């Protein structure tokens, strides 16, 4: 970087050079005055004096007096010029610094007051020193706060919306019972219990979500046999597959290396993906769980022949509360949080998770990777 580039970027250099320039300017003015003005003035007086050439004492006194006058004149001139220049330079630099600081201060006060959309105007060509960078970082901080605030509001809205539905149902059943419209039979109570179950699941999911989002779930990382984990998870869910009439199979090479993972958390991810595959695959369909190792990772893929996902929904599947078909998954008890939790858990392991689908009615594939132990 050039010296000028350095000076432009560093406030310390700017201040140092300003004071240095003030001293140098003063020195230069004095020197110029001494070099240019003094000899001229002195010569003028000498010329006048040679005309008089009277007695030596008067001449000496006059010479001395004139020299003093010429020096005072020159120094005064130099002082005035140096002061003006120094004043202009100091004013320019201090105004630039104080204006930026004042803008930062006002913006910080507004942000503290909750106006997260507040930004500082930054001139990309001029504001390249530390103060300019401070303004840029301040704007980035304000933008981050703004995003967090928007997400917080969204979250409250979403939670309220999710809680309202089962609560409205429970209230409806209760009113029906009180008014005698609904019979006080086990069937009615069972419906109320189902809604309460859904509320319970939602609250549990929300709690889990807040913990994973805050990174507050400590991972107990150990070498985990993915093959054992997949097989046991599939066996655990097999009765539900049989009930629905969906077949499930696994495809795991015997040489599959162990993954470095928290077994319980990994099972949670698998249960979510295989559970979703079951939920979104109609009777007669098929679900396959494959695993393989590549590029330092163990990869797991859960594919199904179910309802599939339209391309426009794919990028949002891992956003919290995102559901492709609200009515369908609500009926199935989904709150759209499961994949968000799965994404956080996989990322905490240092892996990736992704979703693919050839389109509606053409099945889906969810794949994730975990580092090899
Ligand atoms: P939910 O609890 O609603 O299933 P998830 O976060 O697990 O929440 O899934 C989000 C959404 O992704 C679901 O509502 C559903 O629309 C879609 N989805 C997830 N898995 C599948 C799948 N195997 N086939 C089709 N759609 C799926």
Coordinates of C-alpha atoms and ligand atoms in Angstrom, one line a residue, residues 205 272-273 276-281 304 306-309 317 319 322-325 329 333-340 363-364 366, ligand 1:
X205 CA -40.0 -28.7 20.1
X272 CA -36.9 -37.0 12.2
X273 CA -35.9 -37.8 8.6
X276 CA -41.0 -37.5 7.9
X277 CA -40.4 -40.0 5.0
X278 CA -43.1 -42.2 6.6
X279 CA -45.5 -39.2 7.2
X280 CA -45.2 -37.9 3.6
X281 CA -45.3 -41.3 1.8
X304 CA -38.9 -42.0 -0.2
X306 CA -43.9 -40.1 -1.4
X307 CA -45.6 -36.8 -2.2
X308 CA -42.4 -35.0 -3.1
X309 CA -41.6 -31.3 -2.8
X317 CA -37.5 -26.5 4.3
X319 CA -36.4 -22.6 8.1
X322 CA -41.9 -23.8 7.4
X323 CA -44.4 -26.3 6.1
X324 CA -45.2 -27.0 2.5
X325 CA -48.8 -27.8 3.1
X329 CA -48.8 -31.6 8.1
X333 CA -49.0 -33.2 14.0
X334 CA -46.0 -31.4 12.3
X335 CA -45.1 -27.9 13.4
X336 CA -42.3 -27.3 10.9
X337 CA -39.6 -27.3 13.5
X338 CA -38.1 -30.8 13.1
X339 CA -35.9 -30.1 10.1
X340 CA -34.6 -26.8 11.7
X363 CA -40.5 -38.6 -3.8
X364 CA -37.9 -36.8 -1.8
X366 CA -32.8 -35.9 2.5
Ligands
LIG1 P1 -43.0 -31.2 10.3 O1 -43.0 -31.4 11.7 O2 -44.1 -30.3 9.8 O3 -42.8 -32.4 9.5 P2 -40.3 -30.6 9.5 O4 -39.4 -29.4 9.8 O5 -39.8 -31.9 9.9 O6 -41.7 -30.3 10.1 O7 -40.6 -30.5 7.9 C1 -40.9 -29.3 7.3 C2 -41.7 -29.5 6.1 O8 -41.0 -30.2 5.1 C3 -42.9 -30.4 6.3 O9 -44.0 -29.8 6.8 C4 -43.2 -31.0 4.9 O10 -44.0 -30.0 4.2 C5 -41.8 -31.0 4.3 N1 -41.2 -32.4 4.3 C6 -40.3 -32.9 5.2 N2 -40.0 -34.1 4.9 C7 -40.7 -34.4 3.7 C8 -40.7 -35.6 2.9 N3 -40.0 -36.7 3.2 N4 -41.5 -35.5 1.8 C9 -42.2 -34.4 1.5 N5 -42.2 -33.3 2.3 C10 -41.4 -33.3 3.4

